Structure formats: structure tokens, C-alpha cells
mmCIF file of C-alpha atoms in Angstrom:
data_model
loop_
_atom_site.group_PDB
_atom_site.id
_atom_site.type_symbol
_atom_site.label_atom_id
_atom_site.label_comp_id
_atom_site.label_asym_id
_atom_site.label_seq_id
_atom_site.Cartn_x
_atom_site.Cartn_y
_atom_site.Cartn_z
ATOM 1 C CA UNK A 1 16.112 44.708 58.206
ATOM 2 C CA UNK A 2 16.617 46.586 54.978
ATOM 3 C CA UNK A 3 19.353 46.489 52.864
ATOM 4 C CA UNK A 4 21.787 49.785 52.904
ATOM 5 C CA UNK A 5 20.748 52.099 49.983
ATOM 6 C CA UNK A 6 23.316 51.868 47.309
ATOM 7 C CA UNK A 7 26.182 54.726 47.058
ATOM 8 C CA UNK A 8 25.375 57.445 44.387
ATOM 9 C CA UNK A 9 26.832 57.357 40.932
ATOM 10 C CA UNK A 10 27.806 57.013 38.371
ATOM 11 C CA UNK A 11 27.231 60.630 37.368
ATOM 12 C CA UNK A 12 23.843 61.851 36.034
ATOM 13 C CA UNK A 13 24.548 65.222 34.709
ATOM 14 C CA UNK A 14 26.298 67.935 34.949
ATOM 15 C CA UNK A 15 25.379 71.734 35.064
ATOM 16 C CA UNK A 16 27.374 74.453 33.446
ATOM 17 C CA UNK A 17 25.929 78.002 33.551
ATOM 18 C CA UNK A 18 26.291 80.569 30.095
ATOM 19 C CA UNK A 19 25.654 83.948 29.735
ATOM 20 C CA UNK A 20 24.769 83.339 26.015
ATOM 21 C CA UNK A 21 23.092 79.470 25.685
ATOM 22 C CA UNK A 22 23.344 80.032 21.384
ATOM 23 C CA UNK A 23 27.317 80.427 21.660
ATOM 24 C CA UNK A 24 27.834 77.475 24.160
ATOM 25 C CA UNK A 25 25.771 75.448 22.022
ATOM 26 C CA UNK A 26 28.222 75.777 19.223
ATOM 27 C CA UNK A 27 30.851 74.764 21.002
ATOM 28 C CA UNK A 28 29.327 71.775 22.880
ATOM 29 C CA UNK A 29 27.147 70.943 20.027
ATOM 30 C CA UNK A 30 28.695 72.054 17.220
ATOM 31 C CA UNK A 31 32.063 71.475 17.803
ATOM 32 C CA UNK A 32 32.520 68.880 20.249
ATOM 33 C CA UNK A 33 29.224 66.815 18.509
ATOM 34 C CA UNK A 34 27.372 66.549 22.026
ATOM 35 C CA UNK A 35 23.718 65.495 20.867
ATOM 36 C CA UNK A 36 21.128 67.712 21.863
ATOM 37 C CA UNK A 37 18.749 65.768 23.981
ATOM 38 C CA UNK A 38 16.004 68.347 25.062
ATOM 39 C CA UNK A 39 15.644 72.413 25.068
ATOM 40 C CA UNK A 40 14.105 73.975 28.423
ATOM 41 C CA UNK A 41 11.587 77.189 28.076
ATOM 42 C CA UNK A 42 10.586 79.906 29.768
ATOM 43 C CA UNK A 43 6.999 81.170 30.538
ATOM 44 C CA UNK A 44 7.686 83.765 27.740
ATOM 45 C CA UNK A 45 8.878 81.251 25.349
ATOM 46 C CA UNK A 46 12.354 82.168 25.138
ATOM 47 C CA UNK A 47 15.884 79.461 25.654
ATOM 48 C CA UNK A 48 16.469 78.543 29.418
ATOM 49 C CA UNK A 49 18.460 75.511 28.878
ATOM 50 C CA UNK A 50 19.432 73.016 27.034
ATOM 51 C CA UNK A 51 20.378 69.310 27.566
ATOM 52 C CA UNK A 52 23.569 67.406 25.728
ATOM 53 C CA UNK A 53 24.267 64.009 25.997
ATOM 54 C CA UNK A 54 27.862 63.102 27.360
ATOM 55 C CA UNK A 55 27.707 59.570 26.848
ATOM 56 C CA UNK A 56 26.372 56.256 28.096
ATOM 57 C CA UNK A 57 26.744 54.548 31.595
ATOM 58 C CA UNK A 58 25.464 51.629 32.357
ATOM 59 C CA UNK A 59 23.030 51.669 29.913
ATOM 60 C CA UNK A 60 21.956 55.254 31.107
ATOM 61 C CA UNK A 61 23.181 58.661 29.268
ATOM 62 C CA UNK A 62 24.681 61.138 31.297
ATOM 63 C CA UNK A 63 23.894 65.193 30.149
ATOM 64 C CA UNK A 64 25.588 68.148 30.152
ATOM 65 C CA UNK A 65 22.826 71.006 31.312
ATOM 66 C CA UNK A 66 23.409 74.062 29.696
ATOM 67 C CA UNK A 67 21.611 76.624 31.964
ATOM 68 C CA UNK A 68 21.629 80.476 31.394
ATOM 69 C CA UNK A 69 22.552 83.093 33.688
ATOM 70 C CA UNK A 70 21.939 86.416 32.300
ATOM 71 C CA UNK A 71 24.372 88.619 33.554
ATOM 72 C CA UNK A 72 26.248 86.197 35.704
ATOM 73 C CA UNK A 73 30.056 86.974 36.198
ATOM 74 C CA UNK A 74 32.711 84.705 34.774
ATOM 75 C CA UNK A 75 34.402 82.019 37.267
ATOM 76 C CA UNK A 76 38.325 82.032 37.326
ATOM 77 C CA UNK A 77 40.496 79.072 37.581
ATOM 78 C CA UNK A 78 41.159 79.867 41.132
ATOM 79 C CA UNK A 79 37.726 79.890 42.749
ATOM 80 C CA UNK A 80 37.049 76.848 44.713
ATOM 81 C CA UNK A 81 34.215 74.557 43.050
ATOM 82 C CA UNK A 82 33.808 72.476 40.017
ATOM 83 C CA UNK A 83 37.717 73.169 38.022
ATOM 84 C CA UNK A 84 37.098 71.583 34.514
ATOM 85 C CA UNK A 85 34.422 69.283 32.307
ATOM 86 C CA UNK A 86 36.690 66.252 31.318
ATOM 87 C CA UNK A 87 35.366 63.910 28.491
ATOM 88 C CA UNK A 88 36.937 60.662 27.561
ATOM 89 C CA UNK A 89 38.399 60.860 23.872
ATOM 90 C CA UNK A 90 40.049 57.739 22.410
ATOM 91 C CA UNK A 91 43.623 58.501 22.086
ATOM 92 C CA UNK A 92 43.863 57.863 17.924
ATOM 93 C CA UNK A 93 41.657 60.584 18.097
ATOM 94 C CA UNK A 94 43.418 63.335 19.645
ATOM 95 C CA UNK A 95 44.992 65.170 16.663
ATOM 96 C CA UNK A 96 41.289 65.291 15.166
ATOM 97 C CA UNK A 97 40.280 67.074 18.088
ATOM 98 C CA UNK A 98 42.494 69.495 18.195
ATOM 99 C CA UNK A 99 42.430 70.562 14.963
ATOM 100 C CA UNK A 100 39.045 70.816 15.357
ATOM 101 C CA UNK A 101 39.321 73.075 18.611
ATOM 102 C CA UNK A 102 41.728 75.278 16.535
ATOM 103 C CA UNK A 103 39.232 75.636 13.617
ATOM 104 C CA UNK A 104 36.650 76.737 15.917
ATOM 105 C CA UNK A 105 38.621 79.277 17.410
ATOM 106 C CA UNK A 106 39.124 77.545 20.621
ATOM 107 C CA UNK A 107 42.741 76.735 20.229
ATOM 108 C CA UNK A 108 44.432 74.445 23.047
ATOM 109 C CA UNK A 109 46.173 76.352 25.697
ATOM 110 C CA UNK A 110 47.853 73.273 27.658
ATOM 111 C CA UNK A 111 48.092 69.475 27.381
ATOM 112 C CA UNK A 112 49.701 66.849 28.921
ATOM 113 C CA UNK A 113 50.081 63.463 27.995
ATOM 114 C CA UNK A 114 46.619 62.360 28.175
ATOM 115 C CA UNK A 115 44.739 65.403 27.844
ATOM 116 C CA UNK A 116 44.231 68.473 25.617
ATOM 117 C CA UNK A 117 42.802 71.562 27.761
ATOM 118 C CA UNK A 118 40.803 74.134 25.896
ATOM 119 C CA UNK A 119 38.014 77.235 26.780
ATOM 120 C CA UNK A 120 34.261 77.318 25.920
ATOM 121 C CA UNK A 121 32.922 80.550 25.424
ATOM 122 C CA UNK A 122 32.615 81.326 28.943
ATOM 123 C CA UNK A 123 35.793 80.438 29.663
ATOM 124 C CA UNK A 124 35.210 77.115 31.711
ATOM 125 C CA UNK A 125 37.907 74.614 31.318
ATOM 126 C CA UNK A 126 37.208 71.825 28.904
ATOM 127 C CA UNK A 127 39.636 69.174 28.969
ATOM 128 C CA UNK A 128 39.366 66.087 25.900
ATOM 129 C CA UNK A 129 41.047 62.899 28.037
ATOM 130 C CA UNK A 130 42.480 59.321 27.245
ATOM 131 C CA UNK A 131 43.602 59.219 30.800
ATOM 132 C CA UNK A 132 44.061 56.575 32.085
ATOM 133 C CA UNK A 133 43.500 54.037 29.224
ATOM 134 C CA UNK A 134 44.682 50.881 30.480
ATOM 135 C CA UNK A 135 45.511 51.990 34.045
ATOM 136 C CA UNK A 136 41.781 51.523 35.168
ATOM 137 C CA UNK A 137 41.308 49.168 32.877
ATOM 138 C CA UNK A 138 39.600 51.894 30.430
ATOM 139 C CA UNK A 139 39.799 51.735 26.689
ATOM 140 C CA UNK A 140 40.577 54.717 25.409
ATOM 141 C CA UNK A 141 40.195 53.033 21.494
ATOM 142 C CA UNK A 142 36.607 53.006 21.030
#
């Protein structure tokens, strides 16, 4: 008898869909230093989507799609589905990104003691996180 397939995880990607793919690049590219992995066309040549690495697990990398959805309507806070993107910061680093946030006109609207919560251009939650450090057994000080 075969063995049980294996649960799922960890995560592969992530989807977020943008209105305008050039402004959520600057934020996830520019300003948070995601590396840009791969760009997605259309038949008429022009920017579907874009992939960003998030990081590395367990040897694979993890990606942040960046799809466009011309026209689409903005998701509130309150609407049931995915709440926030969280990626792991180390916790020296937190005053760097935040002042970096700030200089790039996405200033930090709450925090708590792990985690600084800030907007990308569509408005999605973003939160920057050193939660749970040494909790999980995480290291935060990379």
C-alpha cells in the first residue's frame, strides 16, 4: 500500500492583485528590495504580472505574484479573505524599515511589538514581522 501523500506547504506563492503593476512594483521592489524573479506578458506585449521573491524555504523560494486587474475595486479590511502579507524582518532591523516606509510615502499606521503595519498602493495590508523570534524557535537576527 502507498504511503499517504505528504500535507501541503510550506507556502509557494502568494497572489496579490494591482490596478497599476508599475506602482506596486515600487513598493515591493523598490522599497521593500523583493527581487524580481520573472515578468508575465500579454498577447499584445504589454505587463500582466510580475514575480518577487519572498525568501527561501527549504531550499525553495517562495514569490509574491503581482497580477493586474484593470479596473478591479479596492478590498477593505473587513471583507473576509486573505487580511495582510506578513514578511519576517530581523528585529535590529526595524527602525531601518520604517524609515524607509516613511521615505517612500508609505508611513506606518499601527505596530505592535513585533510588527510594523503599513499600505501598498492598493491599500493591502503589509505588515514587516519579528514575531515570534524565539517563541517558535525563529531567529529573527539574520
Amino acid at each position: 500500500m502507498p504511503a499517504p501523500p505528504k500535507r501541503p506547504g510550506p507556502v509557494h506563492h502568494v497572489a496579490v492583485c494591482v490596478r497599476d503593476v508599475p506602482a506596486a512594483l515600487a513598493f515591493y521592489r523598490d522599497v521593500l528590495g523583493l527581487e524580481e524573479l520573472r515578468r508575465w506578458l500579454r498577447d499584445d506585449g504589454t505587463l500582466r504580472s510580475v514575480w518577487l521573491a519572498m525568501g527561501a524555504l527549504h531550499g525553495e523560494r517562495a514569490f509574491l505574484a503581482v497580477e493586474e486587474v484593470p479596473g478591479g475595486a479596492p478590498r477593505h479590511d473587513s471583507a473576509p479573505g486573505l487580511h495582510c502579507l506578513a514578511l519576517q524582518i530581523a528585529s535590529r532591523d526595524r527602525e531601518h524599515w520604517r524609515g524607509r516606509l516613511e521615505a517612500a510615502g508609505h508611513p506606518v499606521e499601527r505596530e505592535s511589538e513585533f510588527t510594523l503595519y503599513a499600505r501598498d498602493p492598493e491599500g493591502t495590508l503589509v505588515a514587516l514581522s519579528h514575531y515570534p523570534d524565539s517563541a517558535m524557535g525563529i531567529s529573527s537576527s539574520r
